[in-house]
Short mmCIF file of N, CA and C and ligand atoms in Angstrom, two decimals:
data_model
loop_
_atom_site.label_atom_id
_atom_site.label_comp_id
_atom_site.label_asym_id
_atom_site.label_seq_id
_atom_site.Cartn_x
_atom_site.Cartn_y
_atom_site.Cartn_z
N UNK A 15 0.74 -5.86 26.45
CA UNK A 15 1.31 -5.32 25.45
C UNK A 15 0.54 -5.73 24.47
N UNK A 16 -0.65 -5.39 22.85
CA UNK A 16 -1.06 -5.92 21.97
C UNK A 16 0.04 -6.04 21.22
N UNK A 17 -0.45 -7.20 20.31
CA UNK A 17 0.62 -8.23 19.15
C UNK A 17 -0.77 -8.12 18.27
N UNK A 18 0.46 -7.82 17.23
CA UNK A 18 0.53 -7.84 15.56
C UNK A 18 0.60 -9.31 15.10
N UNK A 19 -0.38 -9.87 14.07
CA UNK A 19 0.62 -10.85 13.84
C UNK A 19 0.70 -10.84 12.47
N UNK A 20 1.86 -10.54 12.05
CA UNK A 20 1.86 -10.42 10.26
C UNK A 20 2.52 -12.19 9.59
N UNK A 21 1.45 -11.42 8.53
CA UNK A 21 1.26 -13.47 7.32
C UNK A 21 1.99 -13.05 6.86
N UNK A 22 3.02 -14.13 6.09
CA UNK A 22 3.36 -13.98 4.20
C UNK A 22 3.20 -15.61 3.67
N UNK A 23 2.43 -15.61 2.86
CA UNK A 23 2.21 -16.55 1.58
C UNK A 23 3.70 -16.66 1.60
N UNK A 24 2.76 -17.99 -0.11
CA UNK A 24 4.47 -18.50 -0.49
C UNK A 24 4.51 -17.31 -1.56
N UNK A 25 6.01 -17.63 -1.72
CA UNK A 25 7.34 -16.92 -2.77
C UNK A 25 7.34 -15.38 -2.03
N UNK A 26 6.68 -14.93 -1.11
CA UNK A 26 6.82 -14.33 -0.44
C UNK A 26 8.62 -13.35 0.03
N UNK A 27 9.28 -15.12 0.24
CA UNK A 27 11.02 -14.92 0.95
C UNK A 27 11.45 -15.08 -0.46
N UNK A 28 11.16 -14.58 -1.85
CA UNK A 28 11.54 -14.06 -3.36
C UNK A 28 12.42 -12.68 -3.32
N UNK A 29 11.60 -11.67 -2.44
CA UNK A 29 10.87 -9.95 -2.51
C UNK A 29 12.83 -10.19 -2.36
N UNK A 30 12.14 -9.12 -4.13
CA UNK A 30 13.92 -8.50 -4.66
C UNK A 30 14.76 -9.50 -5.10
N UNK A 31 13.74 -11.09 -5.62
CA UNK A 31 14.30 -11.09 -6.50
C UNK A 31 13.19 -10.76 -8.02
N UNK A 32 11.74 -11.29 -7.19
CA UNK A 32 10.95 -11.08 -7.82
C UNK A 32 10.62 -9.90 -8.68
N UNK A 33 10.25 -9.83 -9.56
CA UNK A 33 9.43 -8.55 -10.56
C UNK A 33 9.73 -7.61 -9.56
N UNK A 34 10.41 -6.67 -10.25
CA UNK A 34 10.06 -5.56 -9.35
C UNK A 34 9.36 -4.62 -10.23
N UNK A 35 8.47 -4.44 -10.78
CA UNK A 35 7.47 -3.82 -11.40
C UNK A 35 6.48 -4.26 -9.90
N UNK A 36 6.60 -5.33 -10.22
CA UNK A 36 5.06 -5.45 -9.45
C UNK A 36 5.80 -5.41 -7.74
N UNK A 37 7.30 -5.67 -6.98
CA UNK A 37 7.09 -6.21 -6.39
C UNK A 37 8.17 -5.11 -5.77
N UNK A 38 9.14 -4.69 -6.00
CA UNK A 38 9.67 -3.01 -5.68
C UNK A 38 11.12 -4.61 -4.88
N UNK A 39 11.19 -2.72 -5.18
CA UNK A 39 13.19 -3.81 -4.86
C UNK A 39 14.01 -4.38 -3.56
N UNK A 40 12.72 -4.16 -2.72
CA UNK A 40 13.09 -4.64 -0.84
C UNK A 40 12.89 -5.96 -0.56
N UNK A 41 13.36 -6.35 0.71
CA UNK A 41 12.87 -8.40 0.56
C UNK A 41 12.90 -7.87 1.55
N UNK A 42 12.04 -9.17 1.86
CA UNK A 42 11.66 -9.13 3.20
C UNK A 42 11.72 -8.75 3.90
N UNK A 43 12.86 -8.72 4.57
CA UNK A 43 13.82 -8.75 6.00
C UNK A 43 13.71 -7.08 5.98
N UNK A 44 13.71 -6.04 4.75
CA UNK A 44 12.76 -4.76 4.97
C UNK A 44 11.87 -4.87 4.99
N UNK A 45 10.64 -6.03 4.93
CA UNK A 45 9.85 -5.35 5.86
C UNK A 45 8.89 -5.45 6.86
N UNK A 46 10.07 -6.90 7.10
CA UNK A 46 9.57 -7.33 8.54
C UNK A 46 9.54 -5.89 9.09
N UNK A 47 11.37 -5.00 8.95
CA UNK A 47 12.08 -4.14 9.23
C UNK A 47 11.11 -3.16 10.11
N UNK A 48 10.69 -2.02 8.67
CA UNK A 48 9.61 -1.51 8.22
C UNK A 48 7.86 -1.99 9.27
N UNK A 49 7.95 -3.67 9.53
CA UNK A 49 6.18 -3.77 9.34
C UNK A 49 6.64 -3.17 11.44
N UNK A 50 7.19 -3.90 12.05
CA UNK A 50 8.45 -3.82 13.01
C UNK A 50 8.13 -3.03 13.80
N UNK A 51 8.70 -1.31 13.16
CA UNK A 51 9.40 -0.26 13.50
C UNK A 51 8.34 0.09 13.83
N UNK A 52 7.14 0.01 12.19
CA UNK A 52 5.36 0.68 12.36
C UNK A 52 4.58 0.13 13.93
N UNK A 53 4.45 -0.89 14.37
CA UNK A 53 4.24 -1.68 15.33
C UNK A 53 5.30 -1.37 16.57
N UNK A 54 5.89 -0.85 15.96
CA UNK A 54 6.24 -0.06 18.57
C UNK A 54 6.24 0.52 17.95
N UNK A 55 6.92 1.96 16.86
CA UNK A 55 6.32 3.32 16.89
C UNK A 55 4.39 3.39 17.73
N UNK A 56 3.53 2.70 17.65
CA UNK A 56 1.91 2.79 18.23
C UNK A 56 1.89 2.05 19.93
N UNK A 57 2.87 1.48 19.70
CA UNK A 57 3.15 0.76 20.51
C UNK A 57 2.74 -0.87 21.36
N UNK A 58 2.48 -1.30 20.18
CA UNK A 58 2.70 -3.42 19.56
C UNK A 58 3.54 -4.02 19.44
N UNK A 59 3.26 -5.01 19.94
CA UNK A 59 4.49 -5.83 19.00
C UNK A 59 4.43 -6.26 18.37
N UNK A 60 5.02 -7.19 17.37
CA UNK A 60 4.87 -7.46 16.35
C UNK A 60 5.18 -9.31 15.91
N UNK A 61 4.63 -10.51 15.63
CA UNK A 61 4.66 -11.11 15.04
C UNK A 61 5.07 -10.95 14.12
N UNK A 62 6.30 -11.42 12.97
CA UNK A 62 6.26 -11.10 11.46
C UNK A 62 6.89 -13.61 10.86
N UNK A 63 5.27 -13.87 9.60
CA UNK A 63 6.01 -14.84 9.85
C UNK A 63 6.30 -15.24 8.40
N UNK A 64 7.51 -15.84 7.64
CA UNK A 64 6.97 -16.47 6.31
C UNK A 64 7.19 -18.19 6.11
N UNK A 65 5.61 -18.80 4.94
CA UNK A 65 5.72 -19.87 4.80
C UNK A 65 5.48 -20.45 3.29
N UNK A 66 5.71 -21.32 3.00
CA UNK A 66 5.34 -21.52 1.60
C UNK A 66 4.41 -23.14 1.92
N UNK A 67 4.47 -23.66 3.15
CA UNK A 67 3.54 -24.81 3.48
C UNK A 67 2.28 -24.26 3.32
N UNK A 68 1.38 -24.45 3.03
CA UNK A 68 -0.92 -24.14 3.52
C UNK A 68 -0.36 -24.67 4.47
N UNK A 69 -0.12 -25.88 4.96
CA UNK A 69 -0.38 -26.39 6.86
C UNK A 69 -0.29 -25.40 7.18
N UNK A 70 1.15 -25.02 7.51
CA UNK A 70 2.17 -23.97 8.63
C UNK A 70 1.19 -22.26 8.62
N UNK A 71 0.92 -22.28 7.48
CA UNK A 71 0.37 -20.73 7.62
C UNK A 71 -0.84 -21.32 7.90
N UNK A 72 -1.47 -22.22 7.78
CA UNK A 72 -3.11 -22.27 8.31
C UNK A 72 -3.08 -22.86 10.00
N UNK A 73 -1.96 -23.29 10.60
CA UNK A 73 -1.31 -23.37 11.81
C UNK A 73 -1.12 -22.59 12.01
N UNK A 74 -0.80 -21.52 12.20
CA UNK A 74 -0.13 -19.79 12.37
C UNK A 74 -1.18 -19.08 11.87
N UNK A 75 -2.31 -19.07 11.49
CA UNK A 75 -3.52 -18.54 12.13
C UNK A 75 -4.47 -19.18 13.10
N UNK A 76 -4.45 -20.16 13.49
CA UNK A 76 -4.67 -21.08 15.14
C UNK A 76 -3.67 -20.17 16.29
N UNK A 77 -3.27 -20.63 15.86
CA UNK A 77 -2.37 -20.30 17.06
C UNK A 77 -2.61 -18.74 16.91
N UNK A 78 -2.72 -17.60 16.12
CA UNK A 78 -2.59 -16.87 16.60
C UNK A 78 -3.92 -16.07 16.69
N UNK A 79 -5.36 -16.67 16.59
CA UNK A 79 -6.29 -17.07 17.25
C UNK A 79 -5.95 -16.37 19.49
N UNK A 80 -5.08 -17.70 19.75
CA UNK A 80 -5.02 -17.58 21.39
C UNK A 80 -3.56 -16.61 21.53
N UNK A 81 -2.61 -15.85 20.71
CA UNK A 81 -1.63 -15.03 20.39
C UNK A 81 -0.82 -13.56 20.22
N UNK A 82 -2.03 -14.08 19.34
CA UNK A 82 -1.97 -12.06 18.93
C UNK A 82 -3.69 -10.87 18.18
N UNK A 83 -3.55 -10.28 18.57
CA UNK A 83 -4.89 -9.56 18.90
C UNK A 83 -5.20 -8.81 17.05
N UNK A 84 -3.94 -8.63 16.30
CA UNK A 84 -4.24 -8.60 14.75
C UNK A 84 -4.08 -8.81 14.43
N UNK A 85 -4.27 -8.96 12.90
CA UNK A 85 -3.71 -9.91 11.73
C UNK A 85 -3.50 -8.66 10.69
N UNK A 86 -2.01 -8.78 10.40
CA UNK A 86 -2.10 -8.34 9.39
C UNK A 86 -1.62 -9.46 8.25
N UNK A 87 -2.11 -9.52 6.75
CA UNK A 87 -2.30 -10.71 6.02
C UNK A 87 -1.94 -11.02 4.50
N UNK A 88 -0.96 -10.64 4.16
CA UNK A 88 -0.44 -11.16 2.40
C UNK A 88 -0.55 -12.67 2.09
N UNK A 89 -1.76 -13.43 1.37
CA UNK A 89 -1.86 -14.48 1.56
C UNK A 89 -0.74 -15.05 -0.12
N UNK A 90 0.34 -14.61 -0.03
CA UNK A 90 0.47 -14.54 -1.75
C UNK A 90 -0.83 -15.08 -2.33
N UNK A 91 -0.04 -16.53 -3.80
CA UNK A 91 -0.77 -16.21 -4.48
C UNK A 91 -2.52 -17.20 -3.57
N UNK A 92 -2.16 -17.80 -2.40
CA UNK A 92 -3.13 -18.71 -1.72
C UNK A 92 -4.27 -17.37 -1.75
N UNK A 93 -4.10 -16.31 -1.39
CA UNK A 93 -5.17 -15.04 -1.68
C UNK A 93 -5.82 -15.79 -2.41
N UNK A 94 -6.03 -15.91 -4.13
CA UNK A 94 -6.59 -16.95 -4.45
C UNK A 94 -7.54 -18.14 -4.97
N UNK A 95 -7.32 -18.15 -3.96
CA UNK A 95 -7.62 -19.69 -4.69
C UNK A 95 -7.77 -21.11 -3.00
N UNK A 96 -7.82 -19.92 -2.01
CA UNK A 96 -7.65 -21.03 -0.29
C UNK A 96 -8.81 -20.16 0.04
N UNK A 97 -10.03 -21.61 0.11
CA UNK A 97 -11.10 -21.47 0.96
C UNK A 97 -10.44 -22.32 2.14
N UNK A 98 -9.46 -23.11 2.89
CA UNK A 98 -8.79 -22.93 4.20
C UNK A 98 -8.22 -22.24 4.93
N UNK A 99 -7.88 -21.12 4.14
CA UNK A 99 -7.01 -20.10 4.71
C UNK A 99 -7.98 -18.63 5.51
N UNK A 100 -9.71 -18.90 4.18
CA UNK A 100 -10.81 -17.89 5.49
C UNK A 100 -11.83 -19.00 5.97
N UNK A 101 -11.09 -20.00 5.77
CA UNK A 101 -12.28 -21.16 7.35
C UNK A 101 -11.11 -20.41 8.14
N UNK A 102 -9.99 -21.09 8.67
CA UNK A 102 -9.02 -20.07 9.70
C UNK A 102 -8.84 -18.72 9.93
N UNK A 103 -8.95 -17.17 8.73
CA UNK A 103 -9.32 -16.19 9.40
C UNK A 103 -10.88 -15.97 10.38
N UNK A 104 -11.23 -17.01 9.50
CA UNK A 104 -13.29 -16.82 9.79
C UNK A 104 -12.83 -16.98 11.43
N UNK A 105 -12.04 -17.19 12.16
CA UNK A 105 -11.27 -18.45 13.58
C UNK A 105 -11.29 -16.66 14.36
N UNK A 106 -10.24 -15.52 13.61
CA UNK A 106 -10.35 -15.26 14.37
C UNK A 106 -10.61 -13.33 14.54
N UNK A 107 -10.94 -13.69 15.79
CA UNK A 107 -11.73 -12.04 16.64
C UNK A 107 -11.32 -11.19 15.91
N UNK A 108 -9.91 -10.91 15.72
CA UNK A 108 -9.75 -9.13 16.09
C UNK A 108 -9.61 -9.49 14.66
N UNK A 109 -9.06 -7.55 14.71
CA UNK A 109 -9.07 -7.20 13.14
C UNK A 109 -8.68 -7.98 11.81
N UNK A 110 -8.54 -7.55 11.03
CA UNK A 110 -7.96 -8.82 9.55
C UNK A 110 -7.85 -7.66 8.95
N UNK A 111 -5.79 -6.60 8.57
CA UNK A 111 -5.99 -6.20 7.08
C UNK A 111 -5.34 -6.62 7.14
N UNK A 112 -5.53 -7.05 5.33
CA UNK A 112 -5.46 -7.29 3.34
C UNK A 112 -4.63 -6.51 2.85
N UNK A 113 -2.83 -7.62 2.79
CA UNK A 113 -2.21 -6.95 2.22
C UNK A 113 -1.68 -7.19 1.50
N UNK A 114 -0.48 -6.35 0.63
CA UNK A 114 -0.63 -7.16 -1.29
C UNK A 114 0.01 -5.42 -0.81
N UNK A 115 1.64 -6.36 -2.44
CA UNK A 115 2.88 -5.20 -2.38
C UNK A 115 1.95 -4.76 -3.95
N UNK A 116 1.84 -5.30 -4.58
CA UNK A 116 0.59 -4.94 -6.12
C UNK A 116 -0.04 -4.46 -6.10
N UNK A 117 -0.79 -4.03 -6.82
CA UNK A 117 -1.93 -3.71 -7.00
C UNK A 117 -3.51 -4.95 -8.16
N UNK A 118 -2.85 -5.70 -7.23
CA UNK A 118 -4.30 -6.55 -7.95
C UNK A 118 -5.42 -6.89 -8.98
N UNK A 119 -5.90 -5.71 -8.63
CA UNK A 119 -6.86 -5.54 -9.00
C UNK A 119 -7.09 -4.65 -11.03
N UNK A 120 -5.19 -4.29 -11.76
CA UNK A 120 -4.62 -4.63 -12.35
C UNK A 120 -4.32 -4.86 -12.76
N UNK A 121 -4.10 -6.47 -12.67
CA UNK A 121 -3.64 -7.27 -12.85
C UNK A 121 -3.99 -8.34 -13.74
N UNK A 122 -3.94 -9.87 -13.65
CA UNK A 122 -4.46 -11.51 -14.35
C UNK A 122 -6.52 -10.87 -13.77
N UNK A 123 -6.98 -11.68 -14.42
CA UNK A 123 -8.86 -12.13 -14.45
C UNK A 123 -8.40 -12.39 -12.82
N UNK A 124 -7.74 -13.43 -13.05
CA UNK A 124 -7.53 -14.61 -11.23
C UNK A 124 -7.18 -14.51 -10.25
N UNK A 125 -6.47 -12.91 -10.56
CA UNK A 125 -6.05 -11.46 -8.94
C UNK A 125 -7.10 -11.19 -8.42
N UNK A 126 -8.24 -11.12 -9.55
CA UNK A 126 -8.57 -10.10 -8.72
C UNK A 126 -9.43 -10.49 -8.08
N UNK A 127 -9.53 -11.79 -7.48
CA UNK A 127 -11.13 -12.66 -6.38
C UNK A 127 -9.68 -12.85 -5.04
N UNK A 128 -10.15 -12.60 -4.40
CA UNK A 128 -9.16 -12.70 -2.69
C UNK A 128 -10.50 -13.53 -1.91
N UNK A 129 -10.13 -14.13 -2.13
CA UNK A 129 -11.17 -15.67 -0.16
C UNK A 129 -10.35 -15.01 0.68
N UNK A 130 -10.28 -13.68 0.67
CA UNK A 130 -9.73 -13.40 1.80
C UNK A 130 -10.49 -12.28 1.96
N UNK A 131 -10.89 -11.41 1.61
CA UNK A 131 -11.00 -9.56 1.35
C UNK A 131 -12.75 -9.76 1.44
N UNK A 132 -13.23 -10.44 1.70
CA UNK A 132 -14.49 -11.05 2.66
C UNK A 132 -14.22 -11.34 4.06
N UNK A 133 -13.66 -10.92 3.90
CA UNK A 133 -13.06 -11.68 5.93
C UNK A 133 -12.41 -10.20 6.44
N UNK A 134 -12.00 -9.59 5.61
CA UNK A 134 -10.68 -9.10 5.76
C UNK A 134 -11.49 -7.33 6.19
N UNK A 135 -11.31 -6.61 7.04
CA UNK A 135 -11.72 -5.52 7.46
C UNK A 135 -11.47 -4.30 6.57
N UNK A 136 -9.65 -4.54 6.10
CA UNK A 136 -9.13 -3.84 4.54
C UNK A 136 -8.46 -3.96 4.43
N UNK A 137 -7.86 -3.77 3.06
CA UNK A 137 -7.24 -3.92 1.87
C UNK A 137 -7.22 -2.98 1.29
N UNK A 138 -5.07 -3.39 1.91
CA UNK A 138 -3.99 -2.92 0.87
C UNK A 138 -3.44 -2.83 0.11
N UNK A 139 -3.38 -2.52 -1.39
CA UNK A 139 -3.12 -3.31 -2.99
C UNK A 139 -2.65 -2.36 -3.36
N UNK A 140 -1.15 -2.59 -3.54
CA UNK A 140 -0.25 -0.99 -5.04
C UNK A 140 0.47 0.22 -4.38
N UNK A 141 0.41 -0.66 -3.29
CA UNK A 141 1.72 0.51 -2.25
C UNK A 141 2.98 -0.06 -1.99
N UNK A 142 2.95 -0.75 -2.34
CA UNK A 142 3.72 -2.01 -2.04
C UNK A 142 4.77 -2.32 -1.15
N UNK A 143 6.17 -1.60 -0.90
CA UNK A 143 5.98 -2.27 0.84
C UNK A 143 6.01 -0.78 1.94
N UNK A 144 4.98 -0.11 1.56
CA UNK A 144 5.06 0.96 2.32
C UNK A 144 3.31 0.55 2.29
N UNK A 145 2.97 -0.19 1.59
CA UNK A 145 1.12 -1.10 2.33
C UNK A 145 0.78 -1.65 3.05
N UNK A 146 3.09 -1.97 3.63
CA UNK A 146 2.49 -2.77 5.14
C UNK A 146 2.61 -2.49 4.96
N UNK A 147 3.57 -0.91 5.94
CA UNK A 147 3.34 0.51 7.33
C UNK A 147 2.20 0.07 7.21
N UNK A 148 1.30 1.12 6.37
CA UNK A 148 -0.24 1.08 6.14
C UNK A 148 -1.01 0.43 7.18
N UNK A 149 -0.23 -0.99 6.74
CA UNK A 149 -1.20 -2.75 6.52
C UNK A 149 -1.14 -2.37 8.78
N UNK A 150 -0.45 -1.96 9.10
CA UNK A 150 0.32 -1.92 9.93
C UNK A 150 -0.59 -1.21 10.84
N UNK A 151 -0.01 0.39 10.02
CA UNK A 151 -0.76 1.27 10.94
C UNK A 151 -3.03 1.55 11.24
N UNK A 152 -2.80 0.33 9.91
CA UNK A 152 -4.86 -0.08 10.60
C UNK A 152 -4.44 -0.58 11.52
N UNK A 153 -4.13 -2.20 11.28
CA UNK A 153 -4.30 -2.16 11.96
C UNK A 153 -3.89 -2.10 13.86
N UNK A 154 -2.92 -1.36 14.30
CA UNK A 154 -2.86 -0.50 15.46
C UNK A 154 -4.19 0.51 15.38
N UNK A 155 -4.03 1.35 14.74
CA UNK A 155 -5.42 2.04 14.98
C UNK A 155 -7.32 1.39 14.88
N UNK A 156 -6.89 0.73 14.64
CA UNK A 156 -8.08 -0.45 14.72
C UNK A 156 -8.57 -1.30 16.94
N UNK A 157 -6.74 -1.35 16.27
CA UNK A 157 -6.97 -2.07 18.29
C UNK A 157 -7.64 -0.96 19.54
N UNK A 158 -6.33 0.93 18.99
CA UNK A 158 -6.56 1.69 19.13
C UNK A 158 -8.36 1.94 20.15
N UNK A 159 -8.75 2.03 18.78
CA UNK A 159 -10.27 2.53 18.97
C UNK A 159 -11.21 1.44 20.43
N UNK A 160 -10.88 0.29 20.11
CA UNK A 160 -11.51 -0.74 20.43
C UNK A 160 -11.51 -0.24 22.48
C1 DQA B 1 1.53 -10.54 -4.33
C2 DQA B 1 0.27 -10.54 -5.68
C3 DQA B 1 -0.34 -12.32 -5.64
O1 DQA B 1 -1.44 -12.51 -7.15
C4 DQA B 1 1.03 -13.26 -6.23
O2 DQA B 1 0.70 -14.38 -6.36
C5 DQA B 1 1.73 -12.97 -4.52
C6 DQA B 1 1.87 -11.24 -4.56
C7 DQA B 1 1.25 -9.03 -3.46
O3 DQA B 1 1.81 -9.43 -2.63
O4 DQA B 1 1.02 -8.34 -4.68
O5 DQA B 1 2.95 -13.56 -4.11
O6 DQA B 1 0.53 -10.63 -2.60
#
């Protein structure tokens, strides 16, 4: 069985409490369940993690180079700041799908730049929690096509 790893960065544990206009009303637990159901429908295992600590996030990506076949990543605010996460993702050989709940290109200018997009095979943003389903489906599609 192949494994899709879903990574969530800072403040995403607070989904459900964050501005619903940007992030919807679903909790991270709801998002996890959606990802899990989608991966299982497609015949893949899923691991799901969230952390507010950048080093832990990077360690998780390193571990994924050994244990996962595809990555779905919402790095939250680190998307716009972290060369270290960019460098860690470069070590991962499988498909990478970047996802954001909000439409990062319709918000403040500083959110328009992503250090992850230049590495990701695809970017899904502005589709809310449903975007995670689309991201897992696309990761599965890329895995199935190999
Ligand atoms: C986010 C967008 C980021 O700009 C923001 O810092 C987040 C969440 C999103 O999912 O829309 O924390 O990644």
